[in-house]
């Protein structure tokens, strides 16, 4: 089954807004057996939108568009789709009621431009957008489907589960799809591929193994596709068991999860609490944990000690250690981790101190130098990393390494 994704909006083309919708759509539909043929970004022009849609419909079973559905004059997607699929734009009372409901919740007044969003093509099926005012429109022609979704990422991601289920019902009534992800760390992608070469070579033709690396982790996803009522689930489970055995301690989590989710799962199972002490990561570790619902039963809090003065006053780091070894050192980061446990009462803590760049490096401690410290029930340890990339990548990689390192210690 072939999928094309079209992202509509001048703001994407000029770099004012970063496209996240295409990735969200691909991640949601990939496990359902859809193969992405193209991801195209076009501006808010009638010819550009029409050309991209017609090209996608020519060779794809499903087309998903996002954007161009707002209340302003440059939001012309509905008009273009009406020209392609026929019909005319008419007010939809249910859409108008949904718009009023959204505005009432936000305490905003309706206006004529907003009410115009209730105009929808008579050739489409409407899926109410429970996260915003732009309606989701479902078109069909010659056995092919086009789904037009809003451009606001929060709205698209919120509505994707419902839309994916409608797509599944439309296209996959006789197909069973199974998938499982395993999180791996401590090995490069190429070394892992070499390790699993024999496994992949002998893999059932109905199964497929994908390598999906993120900084500090590799997500292995094993997919399987078969007819309803077949033994695809059993064959898939057998392959997963083999994969488990081959990975051994390299596998840190059975499932699809972030480093923070893996840590919370491990500490929750052990009945342990966590604190963080951050310098170079500037609270990024704390953010990655607290954005997960329910993290408060494990996570106590953080000390973001960017200055040496705060390292001393809040975490009890020795002045002599700072003067003799520098803030980016084993001694300091271990004292930070121990101090975080002491001041919060947590069972364990992670700490970071480093040089994220782009400036601040020295010949002895170049940009990307990061010390990570851990304290687990009074036992301290640390590790020195030299991380490549820009400031954001150094911070993200240090965050992942700090969290996964804790998993290995607990």
XYZ file of C-alpha atoms in Angstrom:
410
model
C 0.000 0.000 0.000
C 1.518 3.266 -1.171
C 1.263 6.535 0.775
C 2.116 10.086 -0.251
C 2.294 12.979 2.228
C 1.877 16.606 1.144
C 2.743 19.459 3.507
C 1.175 22.775 2.503
C 2.364 26.207 3.607
C 4.690 29.041 2.640
C 5.866 29.198 6.250
C 7.421 25.740 5.838
C 9.222 26.616 2.595
C 10.837 29.771 4.018
C 11.979 28.004 7.177
C 9.809 30.037 9.533
C 8.140 26.858 10.770
C 9.680 23.386 10.897
C 7.590 20.559 9.472
C 6.841 17.890 12.075
C 3.570 16.688 10.579
C 5.102 14.508 7.858
C 7.082 12.542 10.416
C 4.053 12.118 12.647
C 1.939 10.835 9.754
C 4.659 8.453 8.536
C 5.254 7.086 12.053
C 1.539 6.535 12.575
C 0.877 4.781 9.253
C 4.156 2.904 8.754
C 3.310 0.200 11.311
C -0.002 -0.270 9.501
C 1.846 -1.463 6.404
C 1.981 1.795 4.437
C 5.074 2.526 2.350
C 5.812 6.222 1.909
C 6.335 7.018 -1.778
C 6.963 10.739 -1.308
C 6.904 13.583 1.174
C 6.387 16.889 -0.636
C 6.235 20.439 0.704
C 4.431 23.043 -1.403
C 3.536 26.677 -0.921
C 0.115 28.246 -0.623
C -0.435 28.434 -4.386
C -3.361 26.917 -6.257
C -1.243 25.402 -9.045
C 1.367 24.048 -6.614
C -1.222 22.352 -4.415
C -3.200 20.935 -7.346
C -0.067 19.662 -9.070
C 1.197 17.890 -5.951
C -2.195 16.310 -5.230
C -2.732 15.063 -8.785
C 0.783 13.619 -8.983
C 0.314 11.814 -5.678
C -3.099 10.426 -6.621
C -1.630 9.028 -9.835
C 0.572 6.483 -8.073
C -0.572 6.290 -4.431
C -3.430 4.483 -2.714
C -3.577 7.064 0.067
C -2.643 10.738 0.172
C -2.489 12.729 3.408
C -2.211 16.504 3.246
C -1.694 18.915 6.128
C -2.097 22.689 6.134
C -3.861 25.375 4.185
C -7.158 24.994 6.067
C -7.127 28.136 8.197
C -9.326 31.252 8.095
C -7.038 33.539 6.070
C -7.039 34.245 2.331
C -3.918 32.157 1.670
C -5.614 29.037 3.071
C -6.986 27.707 -0.216
C -6.659 23.936 0.167
C -10.409 23.367 0.471
C -11.079 25.223 -2.760
C -8.389 23.311 -4.660
C -9.670 19.954 -3.399
C -13.204 20.917 -4.395
C -11.976 21.555 -7.935
C -10.205 18.181 -8.030
C -12.937 16.022 -6.465
C -15.991 17.999 -7.540
C -18.945 19.316 -5.578
C -19.229 22.736 -4.046
C -18.431 24.467 -0.776
C -21.399 24.543 1.595
C -21.781 25.340 5.310
C -21.684 22.262 7.537
C -23.716 22.808 10.739
C -21.739 20.196 12.682
C -18.453 21.867 11.778
C -19.852 25.255 12.797
C -20.975 23.831 16.152
C -17.491 22.404 16.675
C -15.908 25.786 15.891
C -18.226 27.536 18.361
C -17.370 24.942 21.010
C -13.617 25.441 20.506
C -13.984 29.229 20.707
C -16.150 29.029 23.817
C -13.529 26.873 25.547
C -10.843 29.420 24.689
C -12.980 32.389 25.675
C -12.777 33.913 22.195
C -15.349 35.684 20.048
C -16.375 34.287 16.668
C -15.897 36.364 13.515
C -16.872 35.931 9.829
C -13.465 34.526 8.841
C -13.722 31.875 11.516
C -17.273 30.978 10.509
C -16.056 30.503 6.929
C -14.086 27.461 8.137
C -17.447 25.686 8.374
C -17.621 25.686 4.553
C -16.690 22.205 3.325
C -16.862 20.467 -0.063
C -19.990 18.417 -0.654
C -17.714 15.755 -2.162
C -16.018 14.963 1.145
C -16.758 13.164 4.379
C -16.051 15.351 7.415
C -14.138 14.108 10.456
C -14.607 16.596 13.288
C -11.372 18.123 14.556
C -11.632 17.874 18.340
C -8.438 19.895 18.813
C -9.141 22.901 16.606
C -11.447 24.613 14.132
C -10.234 23.336 10.742
C -12.278 20.272 9.706
C -10.603 17.092 8.534
C -11.870 16.115 5.077
C -11.949 12.597 3.599
C -12.195 12.295 -0.193
C -12.457 9.121 -2.304
C -12.066 8.582 -6.047
C -11.330 5.463 -8.102
C -10.600 3.462 -4.970
C -8.077 5.990 -3.687
C -8.361 8.151 -0.581
C -7.146 11.648 0.222
C -7.304 12.881 3.822
C -6.846 16.615 4.356
C -5.692 17.443 7.900
C -4.920 20.715 9.707
C -1.432 22.175 9.656
C -1.167 22.867 13.401
C 0.979 19.972 14.709
C -0.937 19.703 17.989
C -4.165 19.207 16.070
C -2.723 16.786 13.518
C -1.055 14.590 16.122
C -4.116 14.660 18.341
C -6.415 13.499 15.548
C -4.040 10.969 13.973
C -5.151 7.949 16.059
C -8.760 8.425 14.951
C -7.787 9.026 11.328
C -5.443 6.025 11.282
C -8.236 3.802 12.576
C -10.545 5.005 9.784
C -7.796 4.284 7.251
C -7.251 0.834 8.738
C -10.950 0.035 8.463
C -11.010 1.246 4.854
C -7.905 -0.531 3.554
C -6.914 -3.388 5.852
C -9.990 -5.487 6.671
C -8.289 -8.744 5.699
C -4.722 -7.977 6.762
C -3.120 -8.553 10.158
C -0.137 -6.338 10.997
C 2.097 -6.928 14.015
C 5.068 -4.920 15.152
C 7.391 -4.729 18.133
C 10.201 -2.347 19.018
C 13.265 -3.086 21.121
C 15.532 -0.310 22.445
C 19.266 -0.952 22.158
C 22.305 1.002 23.323
C 26.060 0.570 23.695
C 26.727 -0.324 20.046
C 26.930 1.519 16.737
C 24.309 0.982 14.060
C 26.823 -0.646 11.697
C 28.145 -2.976 14.398
C 24.589 -3.935 15.322
C 23.754 -4.647 11.686
C 26.801 -6.886 11.477
C 25.813 -8.677 14.667
C 22.319 -9.308 13.328
C 23.322 -10.192 9.765
C 22.583 -13.902 10.138
C 19.279 -13.142 11.862
C 18.155 -10.849 9.038
C 19.294 -13.274 6.329
C 17.175 -16.057 7.791
C 14.181 -13.855 8.558
C 10.734 -14.963 7.437
C 9.809 -13.129 4.171
C 6.665 -11.757 5.875
C 8.829 -10.083 8.538
C 10.988 -6.983 8.245
C 13.596 -5.525 10.623
C 14.178 -1.755 10.627
C 16.981 0.200 12.327
C 15.807 3.565 13.672
C 18.666 5.347 15.479
C 18.269 8.367 17.740
C 21.128 10.015 19.678
C 22.405 7.431 22.151
C 19.855 4.739 21.279
C 18.846 2.443 18.423
C 15.239 1.405 18.023
C 14.898 -1.992 16.364
C 11.418 -2.468 14.939
C 10.309 -5.880 13.748
C 7.184 -5.756 11.570
C 5.076 -8.586 10.262
C 2.222 -8.648 7.730
C -0.081 -11.555 6.965
C -3.647 -12.514 6.191
C -6.257 -12.388 8.918
C -6.346 -15.697 10.744
C -2.823 -16.666 9.640
C 0.012 -17.589 11.987
C 1.847 -14.274 11.409
C 1.587 -13.312 15.093
C 3.179 -16.607 16.201
C 5.991 -16.338 13.645
C 6.587 -12.750 14.691
C 6.729 -13.682 18.394
C 9.263 -16.445 17.669
C 11.478 -13.973 15.786
C 11.247 -11.457 18.641
C 12.382 -14.144 21.091
C 15.386 -14.903 18.877
C 16.185 -11.210 18.698
C 16.032 -10.975 22.489
C 18.563 -13.784 22.841
C 20.962 -12.281 20.286
C 20.890 -8.790 21.790
C 21.448 -9.842 25.392
C 22.446 -6.896 27.622
C 22.472 -4.523 24.636
C 18.679 -4.383 24.892
C 17.590 -1.899 27.554
C 13.834 -1.915 26.958
C 11.219 -4.102 25.299
C 8.953 -1.591 23.567
C 9.101 1.799 21.892
C 10.278 4.362 24.448
C 12.445 7.398 25.033
C 15.414 7.301 27.375
C 13.351 9.091 30.021
C 10.505 6.587 29.720
C 12.979 3.720 30.059
C 14.448 5.243 33.241
C 11.045 5.866 34.791
C 9.967 2.309 34.019
C 13.109 0.852 35.608
C 13.068 3.026 38.738
C 9.328 2.567 39.237
C 9.785 -1.208 39.158
C 12.523 -0.878 41.800
C 10.604 1.563 43.974
C 13.353 4.183 43.642
C 13.185 7.969 43.347
C 15.284 10.239 41.130
C 16.754 13.739 41.176
C 18.918 15.555 38.642
C 21.746 18.085 38.906
C 22.434 19.793 35.584
C 24.975 22.260 34.333
C 25.673 21.922 30.599
C 22.300 20.313 29.865
C 20.525 23.258 31.505
C 17.430 21.376 32.674
C 16.985 19.281 29.516
C 17.108 16.035 31.495
C 14.442 17.331 33.860
C 12.307 18.440 30.904
C 12.541 15.055 29.182
C 11.326 13.393 32.395
C 8.571 15.783 33.418
C 6.906 15.855 29.998
C 5.912 12.220 30.696
C 2.577 11.924 32.526
C 2.903 10.248 35.908
C 6.613 10.947 36.321
C 6.028 12.574 39.714
C 5.880 9.192 41.439
C 9.571 8.725 40.613
C 11.034 12.144 39.913
C 11.576 14.517 42.858
C 13.222 17.524 41.242
C 16.284 19.203 39.817
C 19.038 21.652 40.617
C 20.171 23.523 37.499
C 23.504 24.789 38.803
C 24.938 26.644 35.840
C 27.332 28.755 37.930
C 30.111 27.473 40.149
C 28.637 29.460 43.025
C 25.389 27.476 42.884
C 27.300 24.233 42.580
C 28.931 25.056 45.888
C 25.963 26.560 47.757
C 23.189 24.207 46.626
C 24.991 20.954 45.909
C 27.941 21.147 48.266
C 30.617 20.920 45.573
C 34.057 21.625 47.027
C 35.601 25.001 46.168
C 39.002 23.294 45.955
C 37.660 20.785 43.418
C 36.341 23.591 41.265
C 39.621 25.523 41.486
C 41.973 22.577 41.005
C 39.996 20.373 38.603
C 37.552 22.769 36.949
C 33.781 22.525 36.712
C 34.056 19.992 33.886
C 35.686 17.175 35.815
C 35.098 13.811 37.444
C 35.409 15.246 40.932
C 32.839 17.969 40.413
C 30.217 15.919 38.593
C 30.352 13.134 41.185
C 29.899 15.683 43.975
C 26.977 17.187 42.063
C 25.250 13.805 41.838
C 25.826 13.022 45.504
C 24.681 16.513 46.444
C 21.448 16.121 44.477
C 20.623 12.966 46.450
C 21.490 14.692 49.707
C 19.415 17.852 49.232
C 16.364 16.094 47.713
C 16.396 12.776 49.535
C 16.254 10.877 46.261
C 17.544 7.312 45.999
C 19.559 8.145 42.892
C 20.656 11.103 40.816
C 22.326 11.987 37.548
C 24.533 15.033 37.011
C 26.093 16.700 33.990
C 28.881 19.208 33.503
C 30.465 19.961 30.151
C 31.124 22.290 27.257
C 28.214 22.275 24.815
C 29.675 25.017 22.595
C 29.976 26.594 20.194
C 32.607 28.418 22.293
C 34.267 27.704 25.619
C 36.454 24.805 24.577
C 40.180 24.455 25.298
C 42.849 22.092 23.950
C 42.427 19.918 27.045
C 38.644 20.188 27.135
C 37.300 20.835 23.630
C 33.679 21.543 22.793
C 31.681 18.353 23.288
C 33.532 17.348 26.453
C 30.941 16.188 28.977
C 31.285 14.520 32.346
C 28.268 12.572 33.570
C 27.974 11.502 37.195
C 25.597 9.101 38.907
C 24.789 8.459 42.532
C 22.796 5.307 43.270
C 22.026 4.726 46.949
C 25.247 6.377 48.018
C 27.502 4.814 45.375
C 28.959 7.384 42.963
C 30.417 6.802 39.507
C 31.097 8.884 36.426
C 32.013 8.782 32.761
C 33.788 11.127 30.360
C 32.251 11.651 26.915
C 33.455 13.496 23.823
C 30.302 14.234 21.871
C 30.248 15.501 18.269
C 27.840 17.999 16.752
C 26.413 21.406 17.526
C 25.197 22.675 20.882
C 21.743 21.128 20.598
C 23.086 17.732 19.613
C 25.625 17.711 22.457
C 22.884 18.519 24.964
C 20.507 15.898 23.565
C 23.162 13.193 23.441
C 24.374 14.000 26.965
C 20.778 13.790 28.183
C 20.307 10.339 26.679
C 23.681 9.055 27.906
C 22.956 10.290 31.430
C 19.584 8.537 31.580
C 20.607 5.270 29.921
C 23.729 5.152 32.093
C 21.474 5.212 35.139
C 19.415 2.318 33.754
C 22.566 0.224 33.485
C 23.515 0.993 37.098
C 20.136 0.127 38.630
